[in-house]
XYZ file of C-alpha atoms in Angstrom:
587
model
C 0.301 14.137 9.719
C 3.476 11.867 9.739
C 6.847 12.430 9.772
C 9.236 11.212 7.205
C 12.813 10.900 6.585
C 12.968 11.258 3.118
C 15.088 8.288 2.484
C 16.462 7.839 -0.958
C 17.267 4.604 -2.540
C 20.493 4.208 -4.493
C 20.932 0.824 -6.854
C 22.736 -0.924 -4.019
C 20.570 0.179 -1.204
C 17.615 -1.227 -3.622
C 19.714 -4.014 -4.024
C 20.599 -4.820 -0.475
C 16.832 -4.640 0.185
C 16.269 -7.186 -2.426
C 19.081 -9.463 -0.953
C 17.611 -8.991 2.987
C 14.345 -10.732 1.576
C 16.469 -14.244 0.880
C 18.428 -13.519 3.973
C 15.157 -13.636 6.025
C 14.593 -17.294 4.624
C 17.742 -18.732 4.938
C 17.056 -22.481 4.114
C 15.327 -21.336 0.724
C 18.460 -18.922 -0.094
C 21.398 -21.371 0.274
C 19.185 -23.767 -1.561
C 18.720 -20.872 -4.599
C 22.529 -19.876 -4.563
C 23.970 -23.439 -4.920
C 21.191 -24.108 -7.604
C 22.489 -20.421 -9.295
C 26.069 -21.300 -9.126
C 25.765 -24.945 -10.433
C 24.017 -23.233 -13.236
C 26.527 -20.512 -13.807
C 29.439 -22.928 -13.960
C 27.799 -25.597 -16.202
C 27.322 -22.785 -18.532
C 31.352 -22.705 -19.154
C 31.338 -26.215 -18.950
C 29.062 -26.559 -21.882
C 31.766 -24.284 -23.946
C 34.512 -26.535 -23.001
C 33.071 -29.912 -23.575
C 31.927 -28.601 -26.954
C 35.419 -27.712 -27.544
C 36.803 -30.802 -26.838
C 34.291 -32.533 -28.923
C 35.085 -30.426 -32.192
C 38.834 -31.268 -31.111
C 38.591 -34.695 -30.963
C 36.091 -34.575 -34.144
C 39.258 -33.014 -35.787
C 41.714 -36.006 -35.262
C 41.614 -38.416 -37.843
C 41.258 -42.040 -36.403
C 39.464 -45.220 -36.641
C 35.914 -45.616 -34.126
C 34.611 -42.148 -35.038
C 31.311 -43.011 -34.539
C 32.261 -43.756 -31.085
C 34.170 -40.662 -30.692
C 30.611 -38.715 -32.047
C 28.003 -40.394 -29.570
C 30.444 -40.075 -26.596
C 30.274 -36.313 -27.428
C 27.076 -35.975 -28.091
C 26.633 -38.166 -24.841
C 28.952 -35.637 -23.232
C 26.642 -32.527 -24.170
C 23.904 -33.971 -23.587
C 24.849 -34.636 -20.147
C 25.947 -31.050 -19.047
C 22.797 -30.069 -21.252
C 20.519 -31.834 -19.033
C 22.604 -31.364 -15.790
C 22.214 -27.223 -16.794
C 18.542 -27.559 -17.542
C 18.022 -29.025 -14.252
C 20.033 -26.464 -12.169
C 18.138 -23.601 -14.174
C 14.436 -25.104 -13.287
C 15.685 -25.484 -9.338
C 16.931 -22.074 -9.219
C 13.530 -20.433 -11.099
C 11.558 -22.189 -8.048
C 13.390 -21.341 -5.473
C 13.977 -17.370 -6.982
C 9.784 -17.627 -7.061
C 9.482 -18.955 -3.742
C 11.615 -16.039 -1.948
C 10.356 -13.976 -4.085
C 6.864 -14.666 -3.098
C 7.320 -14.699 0.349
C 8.906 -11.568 0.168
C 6.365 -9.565 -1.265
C 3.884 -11.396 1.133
C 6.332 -10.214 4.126
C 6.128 -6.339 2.743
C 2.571 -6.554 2.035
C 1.924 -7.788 5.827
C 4.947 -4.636 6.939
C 2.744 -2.253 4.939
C -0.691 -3.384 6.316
C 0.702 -3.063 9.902
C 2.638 0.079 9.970
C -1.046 1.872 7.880
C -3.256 0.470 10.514
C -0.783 2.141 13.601
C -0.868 5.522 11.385
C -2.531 8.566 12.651
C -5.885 9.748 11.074
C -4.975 12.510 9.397
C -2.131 10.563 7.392
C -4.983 9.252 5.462
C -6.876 12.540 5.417
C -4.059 14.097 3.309
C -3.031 10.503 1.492
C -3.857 10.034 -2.504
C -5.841 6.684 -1.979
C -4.570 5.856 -5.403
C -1.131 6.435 -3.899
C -1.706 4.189 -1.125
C -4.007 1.523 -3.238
C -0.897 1.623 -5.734
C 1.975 1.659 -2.313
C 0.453 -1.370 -0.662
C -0.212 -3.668 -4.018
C 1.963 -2.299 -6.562
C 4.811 -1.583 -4.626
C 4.796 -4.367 -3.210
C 4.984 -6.672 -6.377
C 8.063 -3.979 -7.056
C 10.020 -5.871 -4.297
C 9.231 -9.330 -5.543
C 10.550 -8.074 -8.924
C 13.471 -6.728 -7.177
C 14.429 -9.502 -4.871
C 14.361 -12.039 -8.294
C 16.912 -9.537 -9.967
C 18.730 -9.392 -6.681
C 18.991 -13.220 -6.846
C 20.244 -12.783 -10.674
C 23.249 -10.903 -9.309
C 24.515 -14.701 -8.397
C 23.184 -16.326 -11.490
C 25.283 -13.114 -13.812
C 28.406 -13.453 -11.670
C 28.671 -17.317 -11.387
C 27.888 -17.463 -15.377
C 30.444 -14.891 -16.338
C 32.916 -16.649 -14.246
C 32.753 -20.220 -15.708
C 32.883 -18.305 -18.735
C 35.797 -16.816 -18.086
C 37.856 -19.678 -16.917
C 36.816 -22.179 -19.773
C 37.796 -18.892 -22.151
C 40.623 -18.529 -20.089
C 41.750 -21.993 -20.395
C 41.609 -21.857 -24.313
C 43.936 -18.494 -24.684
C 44.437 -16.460 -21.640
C 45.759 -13.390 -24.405
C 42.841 -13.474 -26.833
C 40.392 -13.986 -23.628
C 41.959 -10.275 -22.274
C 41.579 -8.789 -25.933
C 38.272 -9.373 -26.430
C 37.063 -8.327 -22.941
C 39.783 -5.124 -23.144
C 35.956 -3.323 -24.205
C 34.294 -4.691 -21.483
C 35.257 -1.324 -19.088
C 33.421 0.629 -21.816
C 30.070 -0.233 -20.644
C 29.950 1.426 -18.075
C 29.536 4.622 -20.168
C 25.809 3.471 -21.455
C 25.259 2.760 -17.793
C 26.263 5.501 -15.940
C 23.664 7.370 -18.501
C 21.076 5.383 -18.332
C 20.365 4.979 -14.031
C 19.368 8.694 -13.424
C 16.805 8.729 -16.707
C 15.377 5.533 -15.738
C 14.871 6.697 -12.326
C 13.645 9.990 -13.720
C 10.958 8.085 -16.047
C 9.978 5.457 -13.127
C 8.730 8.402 -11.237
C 7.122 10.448 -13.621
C 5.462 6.852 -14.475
C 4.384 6.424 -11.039
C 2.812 9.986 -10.563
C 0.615 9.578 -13.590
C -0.537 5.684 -12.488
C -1.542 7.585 -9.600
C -3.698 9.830 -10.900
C -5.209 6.916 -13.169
C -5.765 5.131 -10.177
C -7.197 8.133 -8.403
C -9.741 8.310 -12.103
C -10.723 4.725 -11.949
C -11.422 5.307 -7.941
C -13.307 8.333 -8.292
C -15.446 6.482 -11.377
C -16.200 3.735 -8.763
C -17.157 5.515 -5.494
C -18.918 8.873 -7.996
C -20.807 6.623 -10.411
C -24.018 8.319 -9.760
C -22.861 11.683 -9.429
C -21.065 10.940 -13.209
C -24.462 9.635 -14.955
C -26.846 11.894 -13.257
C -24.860 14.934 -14.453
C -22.864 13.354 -17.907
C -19.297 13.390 -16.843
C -19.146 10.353 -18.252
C -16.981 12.585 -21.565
C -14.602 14.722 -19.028
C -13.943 11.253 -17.330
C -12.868 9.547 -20.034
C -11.002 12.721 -21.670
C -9.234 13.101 -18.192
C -8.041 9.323 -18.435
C -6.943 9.507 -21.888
C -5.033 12.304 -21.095
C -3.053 10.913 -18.381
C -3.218 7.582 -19.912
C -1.257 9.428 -22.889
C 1.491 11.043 -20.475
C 1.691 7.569 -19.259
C 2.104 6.037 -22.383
C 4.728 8.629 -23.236
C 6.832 7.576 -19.976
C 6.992 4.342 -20.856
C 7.933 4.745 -24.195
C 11.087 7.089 -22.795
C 11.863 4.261 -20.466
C 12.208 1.325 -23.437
C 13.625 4.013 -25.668
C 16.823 4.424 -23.401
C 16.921 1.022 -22.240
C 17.318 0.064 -25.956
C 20.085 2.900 -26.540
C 22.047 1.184 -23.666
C 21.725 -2.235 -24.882
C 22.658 -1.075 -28.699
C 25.924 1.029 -26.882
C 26.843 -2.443 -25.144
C 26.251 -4.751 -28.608
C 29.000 -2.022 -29.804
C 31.339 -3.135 -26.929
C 30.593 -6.884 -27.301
C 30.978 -6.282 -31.315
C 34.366 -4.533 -30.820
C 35.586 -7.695 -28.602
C 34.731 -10.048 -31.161
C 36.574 -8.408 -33.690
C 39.959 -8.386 -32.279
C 39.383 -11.903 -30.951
C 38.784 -12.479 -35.144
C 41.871 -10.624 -36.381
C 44.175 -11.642 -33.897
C 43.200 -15.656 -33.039
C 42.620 -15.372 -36.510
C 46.361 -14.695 -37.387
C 47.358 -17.471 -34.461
C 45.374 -20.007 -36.586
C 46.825 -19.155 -39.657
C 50.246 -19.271 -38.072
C 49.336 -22.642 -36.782
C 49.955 -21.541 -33.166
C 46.035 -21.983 -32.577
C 44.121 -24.520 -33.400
C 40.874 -23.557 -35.010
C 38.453 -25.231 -32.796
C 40.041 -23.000 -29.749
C 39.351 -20.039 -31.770
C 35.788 -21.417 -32.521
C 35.330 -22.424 -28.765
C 36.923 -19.081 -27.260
C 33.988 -16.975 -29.838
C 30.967 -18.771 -28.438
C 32.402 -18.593 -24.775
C 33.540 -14.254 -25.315
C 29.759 -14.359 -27.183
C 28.808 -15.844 -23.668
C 30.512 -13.750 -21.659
C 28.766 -10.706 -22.705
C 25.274 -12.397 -22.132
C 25.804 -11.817 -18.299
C 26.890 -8.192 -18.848
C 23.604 -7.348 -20.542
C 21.907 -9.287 -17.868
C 24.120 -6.701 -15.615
C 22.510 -3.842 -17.783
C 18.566 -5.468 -17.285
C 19.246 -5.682 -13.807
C 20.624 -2.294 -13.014
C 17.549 -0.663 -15.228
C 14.970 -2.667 -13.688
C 16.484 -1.569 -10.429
C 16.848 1.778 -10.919
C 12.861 2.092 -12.590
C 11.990 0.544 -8.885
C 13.749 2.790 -7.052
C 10.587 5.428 -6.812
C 8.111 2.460 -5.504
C 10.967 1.350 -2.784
C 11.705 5.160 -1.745
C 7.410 5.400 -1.652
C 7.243 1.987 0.697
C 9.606 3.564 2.530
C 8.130 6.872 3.391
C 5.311 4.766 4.478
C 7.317 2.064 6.772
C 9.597 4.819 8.690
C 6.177 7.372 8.903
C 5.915 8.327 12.256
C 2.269 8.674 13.869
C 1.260 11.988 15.368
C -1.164 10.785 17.646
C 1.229 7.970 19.657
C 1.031 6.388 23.381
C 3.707 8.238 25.578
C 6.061 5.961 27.175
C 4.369 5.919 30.841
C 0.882 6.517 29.260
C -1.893 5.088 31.285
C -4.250 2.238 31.044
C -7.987 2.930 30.572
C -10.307 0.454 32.701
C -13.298 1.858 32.628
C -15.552 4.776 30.517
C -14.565 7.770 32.491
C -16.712 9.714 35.176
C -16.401 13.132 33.402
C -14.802 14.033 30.131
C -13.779 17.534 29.959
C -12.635 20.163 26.983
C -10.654 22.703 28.388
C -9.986 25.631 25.903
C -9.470 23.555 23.270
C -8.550 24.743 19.986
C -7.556 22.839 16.560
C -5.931 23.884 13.304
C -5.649 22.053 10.085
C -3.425 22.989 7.601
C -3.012 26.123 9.120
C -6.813 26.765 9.297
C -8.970 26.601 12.340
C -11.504 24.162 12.784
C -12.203 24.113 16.373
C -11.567 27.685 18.447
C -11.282 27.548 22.523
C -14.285 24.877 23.444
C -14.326 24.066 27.108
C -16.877 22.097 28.341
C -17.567 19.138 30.943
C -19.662 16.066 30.556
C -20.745 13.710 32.990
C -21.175 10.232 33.032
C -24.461 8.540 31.099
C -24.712 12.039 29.469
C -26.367 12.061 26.146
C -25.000 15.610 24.104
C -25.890 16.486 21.126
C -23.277 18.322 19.008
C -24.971 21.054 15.811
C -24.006 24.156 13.974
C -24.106 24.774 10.160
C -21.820 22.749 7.598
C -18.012 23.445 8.781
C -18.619 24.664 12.230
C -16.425 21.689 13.424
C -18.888 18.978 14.424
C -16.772 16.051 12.989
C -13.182 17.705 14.643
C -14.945 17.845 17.644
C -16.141 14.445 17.277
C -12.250 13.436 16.385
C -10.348 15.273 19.330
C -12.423 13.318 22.038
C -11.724 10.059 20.184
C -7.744 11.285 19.611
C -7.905 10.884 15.943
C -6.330 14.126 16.957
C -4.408 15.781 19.292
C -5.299 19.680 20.378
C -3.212 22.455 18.303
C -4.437 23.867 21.847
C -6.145 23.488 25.385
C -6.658 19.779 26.276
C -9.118 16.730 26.405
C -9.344 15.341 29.854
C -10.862 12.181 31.085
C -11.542 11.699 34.863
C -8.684 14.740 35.200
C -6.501 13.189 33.081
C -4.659 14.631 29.787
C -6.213 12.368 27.133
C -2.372 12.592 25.594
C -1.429 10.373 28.760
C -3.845 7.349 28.366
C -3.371 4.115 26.384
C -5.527 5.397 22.996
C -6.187 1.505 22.481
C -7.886 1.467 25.677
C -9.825 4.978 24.483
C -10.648 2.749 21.030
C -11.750 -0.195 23.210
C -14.274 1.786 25.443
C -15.700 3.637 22.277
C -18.164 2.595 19.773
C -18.958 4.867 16.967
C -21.339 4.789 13.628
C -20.494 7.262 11.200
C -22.926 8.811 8.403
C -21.581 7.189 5.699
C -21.861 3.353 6.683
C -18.277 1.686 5.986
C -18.971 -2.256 5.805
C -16.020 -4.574 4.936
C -16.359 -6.849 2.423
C -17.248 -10.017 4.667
C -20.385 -11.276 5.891
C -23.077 -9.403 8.164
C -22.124 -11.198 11.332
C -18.839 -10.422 10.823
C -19.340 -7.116 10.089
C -21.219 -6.966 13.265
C -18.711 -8.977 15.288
C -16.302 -5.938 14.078
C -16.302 -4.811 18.218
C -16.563 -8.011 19.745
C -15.059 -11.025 17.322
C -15.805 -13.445 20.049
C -19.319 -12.400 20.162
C -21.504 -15.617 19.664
C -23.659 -15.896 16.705
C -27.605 -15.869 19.176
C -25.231 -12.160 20.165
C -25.357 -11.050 16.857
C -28.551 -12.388 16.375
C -29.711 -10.410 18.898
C -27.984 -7.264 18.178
C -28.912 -7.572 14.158
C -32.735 -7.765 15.607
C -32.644 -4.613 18.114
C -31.202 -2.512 14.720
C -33.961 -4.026 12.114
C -31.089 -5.603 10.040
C -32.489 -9.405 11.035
C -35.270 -10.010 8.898
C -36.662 -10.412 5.593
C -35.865 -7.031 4.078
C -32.174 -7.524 4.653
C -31.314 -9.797 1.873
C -30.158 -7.091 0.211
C -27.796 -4.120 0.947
C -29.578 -0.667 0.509
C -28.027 2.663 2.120
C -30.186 2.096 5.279
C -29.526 -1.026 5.574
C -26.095 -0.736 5.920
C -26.798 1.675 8.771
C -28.392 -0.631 10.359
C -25.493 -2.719 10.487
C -22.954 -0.226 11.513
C -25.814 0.437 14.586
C -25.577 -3.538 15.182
C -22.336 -3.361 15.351
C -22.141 -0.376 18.070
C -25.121 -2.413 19.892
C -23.073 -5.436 20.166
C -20.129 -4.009 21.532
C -21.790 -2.252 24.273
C -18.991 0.262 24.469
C -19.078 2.873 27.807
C -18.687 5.896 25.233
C -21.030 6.072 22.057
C -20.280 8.365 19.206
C -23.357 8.626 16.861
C -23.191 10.619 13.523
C -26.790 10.272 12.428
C -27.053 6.812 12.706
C -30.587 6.753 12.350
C -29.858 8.670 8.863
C -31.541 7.078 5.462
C -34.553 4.602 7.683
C -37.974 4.852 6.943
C -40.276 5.697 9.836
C -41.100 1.978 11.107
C -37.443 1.653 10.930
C -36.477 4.977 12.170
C -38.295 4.438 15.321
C -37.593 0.483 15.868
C -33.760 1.420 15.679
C -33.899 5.158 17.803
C -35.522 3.065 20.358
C -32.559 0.263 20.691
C -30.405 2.768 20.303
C -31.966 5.086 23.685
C -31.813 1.468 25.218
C -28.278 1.578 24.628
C -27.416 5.054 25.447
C -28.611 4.747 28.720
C -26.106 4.436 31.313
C -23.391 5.575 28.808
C -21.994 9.029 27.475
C -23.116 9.642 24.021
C -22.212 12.163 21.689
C -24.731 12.590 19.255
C -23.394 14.959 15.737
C -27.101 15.999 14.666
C -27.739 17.506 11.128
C -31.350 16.283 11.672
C -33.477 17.768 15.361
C -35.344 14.569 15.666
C -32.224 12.556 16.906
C -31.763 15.191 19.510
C -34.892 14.074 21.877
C -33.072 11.976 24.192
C -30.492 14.839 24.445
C -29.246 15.847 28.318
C -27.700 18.849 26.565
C -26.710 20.116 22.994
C -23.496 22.130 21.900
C -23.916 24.685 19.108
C -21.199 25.396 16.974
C -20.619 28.278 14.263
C -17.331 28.776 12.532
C -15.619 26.377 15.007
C -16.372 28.144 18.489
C -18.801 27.196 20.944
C -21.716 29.278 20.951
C -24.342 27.416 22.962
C -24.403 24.637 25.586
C -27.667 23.240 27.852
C -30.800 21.867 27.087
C -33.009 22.436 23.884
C -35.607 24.708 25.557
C -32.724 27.254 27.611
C -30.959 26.975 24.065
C -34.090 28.149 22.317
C -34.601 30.646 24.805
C -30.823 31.978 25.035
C -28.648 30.734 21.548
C -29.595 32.685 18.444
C -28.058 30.733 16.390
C -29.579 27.298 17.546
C -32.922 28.792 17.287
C -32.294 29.594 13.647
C -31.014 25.909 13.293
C -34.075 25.151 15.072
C -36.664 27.861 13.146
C -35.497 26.560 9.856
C -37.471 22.942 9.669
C -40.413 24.528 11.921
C -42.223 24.253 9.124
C -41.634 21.068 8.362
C -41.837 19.609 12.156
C -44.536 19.506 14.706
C -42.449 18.510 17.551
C -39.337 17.161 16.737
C -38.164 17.002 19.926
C -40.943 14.491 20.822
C -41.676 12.782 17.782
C -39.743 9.462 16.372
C -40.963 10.102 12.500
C -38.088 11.395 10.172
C -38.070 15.048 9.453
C -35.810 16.796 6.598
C -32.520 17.541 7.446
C -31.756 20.902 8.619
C -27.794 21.027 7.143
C -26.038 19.201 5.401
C -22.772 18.402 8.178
């Protein structure tokens, strides 16, 4: 479990995170803001030189075609000089922009891969498939509207001064409505952010549909859930549909409230430069000049009004990236925690105990294991084989009691060290989508390819069969992978699970190879992977019932001879043959 602070965005704590992305690139973000501000002030520039055009157009002399291709000449220019600035400042925005999702997608990756195991136990992995992508993008959206904030403000103010220099009195009038939109946006920031976040719960559960539909297709077609599938996604795919409408619906009730405001400054620019005109106190191509420059002027204030809803709609996805970034792990190295050399001499359990969510998995298991021990771990489905399996690797810590290596509190050794002297193949193989030799290198990148080779060989993966990719075949794999890295401690969860017999036995046999020498924990939902056990632990209901060899258990555990009595009809000697057998549980 992690720790959060429950941060909180605001629209200028959003803001300010946008704005930190071009800070981290300085060279890029003086480039963008002189680029911006060129841009900005050629805007205003283009309303004045068209203004002095239309006055000199208005003066009756001789050489007016000169007079009209020196203005046109004139607009062009700024024209082309604006166009320029606007292109420079779109590639430089997309460049920070890009990096800085790139830099948040790397701070994400990092700060998942130091989080504690149960963080992802208890994690939507459409919420954290949606966090680490989605999000993401969110903050390259966010740092381009940050940039805008320079683009809006220089625009407005070249505006302003070439409106300003036309008729300082009519340029007041027709902004005296300006104040008035910040009515439309005070109301819209806490819908939008309302919206966003009903939005981005019900992408979440889409997410967690289209996931499900991936990793369940069987399950789905075998059993025709193929109808509650798709009824479940068009329902949420509705709700969706419905948040996003909300969102454009307000957005367009702002911008209509701020055409109102920009309407109403027009209008007394009209009547009153009108009456100037007419008194002759104006000419008319001020009052034509100061129109399109007020127009103008209000073009920046809607940008204002896009900016601050985009904002606030991202303020759920920053707020989620942050819960994630300032998560604290549970299991952590102590400051003076100790190095790891070696696989230790004896790893102990002493009275240890383990509750999840408030429900005991584990119940006071004490135990000692020696060095080059091989012990198997069963019990029926929930008796805590895989928490077991999990507290001597530290995915967690105790609720109770402690793990000890060589004496040691395993809370006071480096856990990379622990994760460097461990190899472990789960029951469900996990390969990453990469080649075979890299999957095997997985333990040891440096490993030389005759290594892998070699390992691939001693697991049955290297070989004709292996060109394609069935369940036992990845297996194999993950057991390459453990055989390569030739780790002291060896945590086996039925690796041997889903090979034929030939294989079965070709693989069991590397793997004893590999065992010996080396403390092994075997979790065993099938007897025949137990021969090469030293000693097995029984567990029911999370407490230690049984722990020695298979014939003082069969002589003295109850419930491991009911484990045991329940495939005696399907084995002959399981403890001595290498042929599969059914599965006694399902674990």
């Amino acid at each position: 479990m992690t720790k959060s602070s429950g941060a909180t965005h605001t629209t200028w704590t959003a803001l300010r995170t946008g704005l930190r992305s071009h800070l981290q690139h300085p060279g890029l973000a003086v480039a963008f803001l002189l680029a911006t501000v060129f841009q900005g002030a050629l805007q205003g520039g283009m309303v004045w030189t068209l203004r002095e055009v239309l006055i000199g157009l208005g003066k009756p002399r001789s050489g007016m075609g000169a007079v009209i291709l020196g203005g046109a000449l004139a607009v062009l220019t700024v024209w082309l000089a604006r166009s320029v600035a606007v292109y420079v400042a779109l590639m430089f925005a997309a460049r920070l922009a890009s990096r800085a999702e790139l830099d948040w997608m790397r701070r994400v990756l990092e700060k998942l891969l130091t989080l504690s195991v149960r963080f992802f136990d208890k994690s939507s992995r459409g919420d954290l498939v949606m966090t680490a992508y989605n999000d993401t993008r969110s903050v390259r959206q966010v740092t381009i509207q940050s940039g805008q904030v320079v683009l809006y403000g220089a625009t407005f103010a070249g505006l302003l001064i070439a409106a300003w220099m036309m008729s300082p009195k009519l340029t007041l009038i027709g902004l005296v409505c300006a104040p008035l939109s910040a009515v439309p946006l005070h109301w819209l920031g806490k819908r939008l952010t309302e919206a966003a976040l009903r939005e981005q719960r019900q992408a979440v559960s889409l997410q967690d549909s289209y996931l499900q539909l991936t990793s369940g297709i069987r399950v789905i077609k075998v059993n025709g859930g193929e109808r509650q599938i798709v009824e479940r996604a068009r329902q949420v795919s509705q709700l969706l549909w419905r948040s996003v409408l909300r969102q454009s619906q307000t957005q367009g009730l702002a911008r209509l409230a701020l055409e109102g405001v920009e309407g109403c400054g027009l209008i007394l620019i009209l009547i009153i430069g009108g009456a100037d005109v007419a008194a002759g106190r104006m000419p008319w191509q001020s009052l034509l000049g100061l129109l399109v420059a007020v127009m103008a002027i209000y073009n920046p204030v809607l940008g204002f009004l896009g900016l601050y809803a985009y904002v606030r709609q991202a303020i759920p996805e920053l707020d989620r990236l942050e819960r994630i970034l300032q998560a604290v792990p549970e299991v952590q190295d102590r400051p003076d925690a100790r190095p790891l050399l070696d696989g230790p001499a004896s790893i102990e359990l002493r009275n240890v105990s383990f509750t999840y969510d408030g429900q005991p998995t584990v119940s006071d298991i004490s135990a000692v294991v020696r060095r080059g021990e091989t012990i198997g771990i069963v019990g029926p489905t929930g008796a805590g084989k895989s928490t077991l399996l999990s507290l001597l690797l530290r995915f967690y810590d105790p609720t109770e009691g402690t793990v000890l290596f060589d004496g040691v509190d395993l809370r006071m050794l480096r856990h990379r060290d622990v994760m460097h002297l461990s190899s472990i193949v789960l029951q469900e193989p996990f390969l990453f989508v990469d080649t075979i030799a890299n999957n095997i290198r997985i333990g040891r990148p440096e490993a030389t390819m005759d290594e892998v080779v070699a390992a691939a060989r001693a697991a049955d993966v290297h070989g004709p069969e292996a060109r394609g990719l069935s369940g036992g075949q990845k297996q194999r794999i993950c057991v390459a992978a453990a055989l390569l890295k030739n780790a002291p401690l060896l945590f086996l969860d039925e690796a041997t699970n889903s090979l034929d017999s030939m294989s079965e036995a070709r693989v069991q046999s590397a793997i004893e190879r590999l065992m010996r020498h080396r403390t092994t924990f075997v979790i065993a939902h099938r007897f025949s992977t137990l021969r090469s056990a030293d000693r097995i632990i029984v567990l029911d209901r999370g407490r230690m019932v049984g722990f020695d060899s298979h014939p003082r258990l069969l002589a003295t555990c109850s419930t491991y001879r009911t484990l045991w009595a329940s495939q005696a009809a399907h084995l002959n000697d399981a403890m001595t043959t290498s042929h599969r057998q059914p599965e006694v549980v399902d674990g």
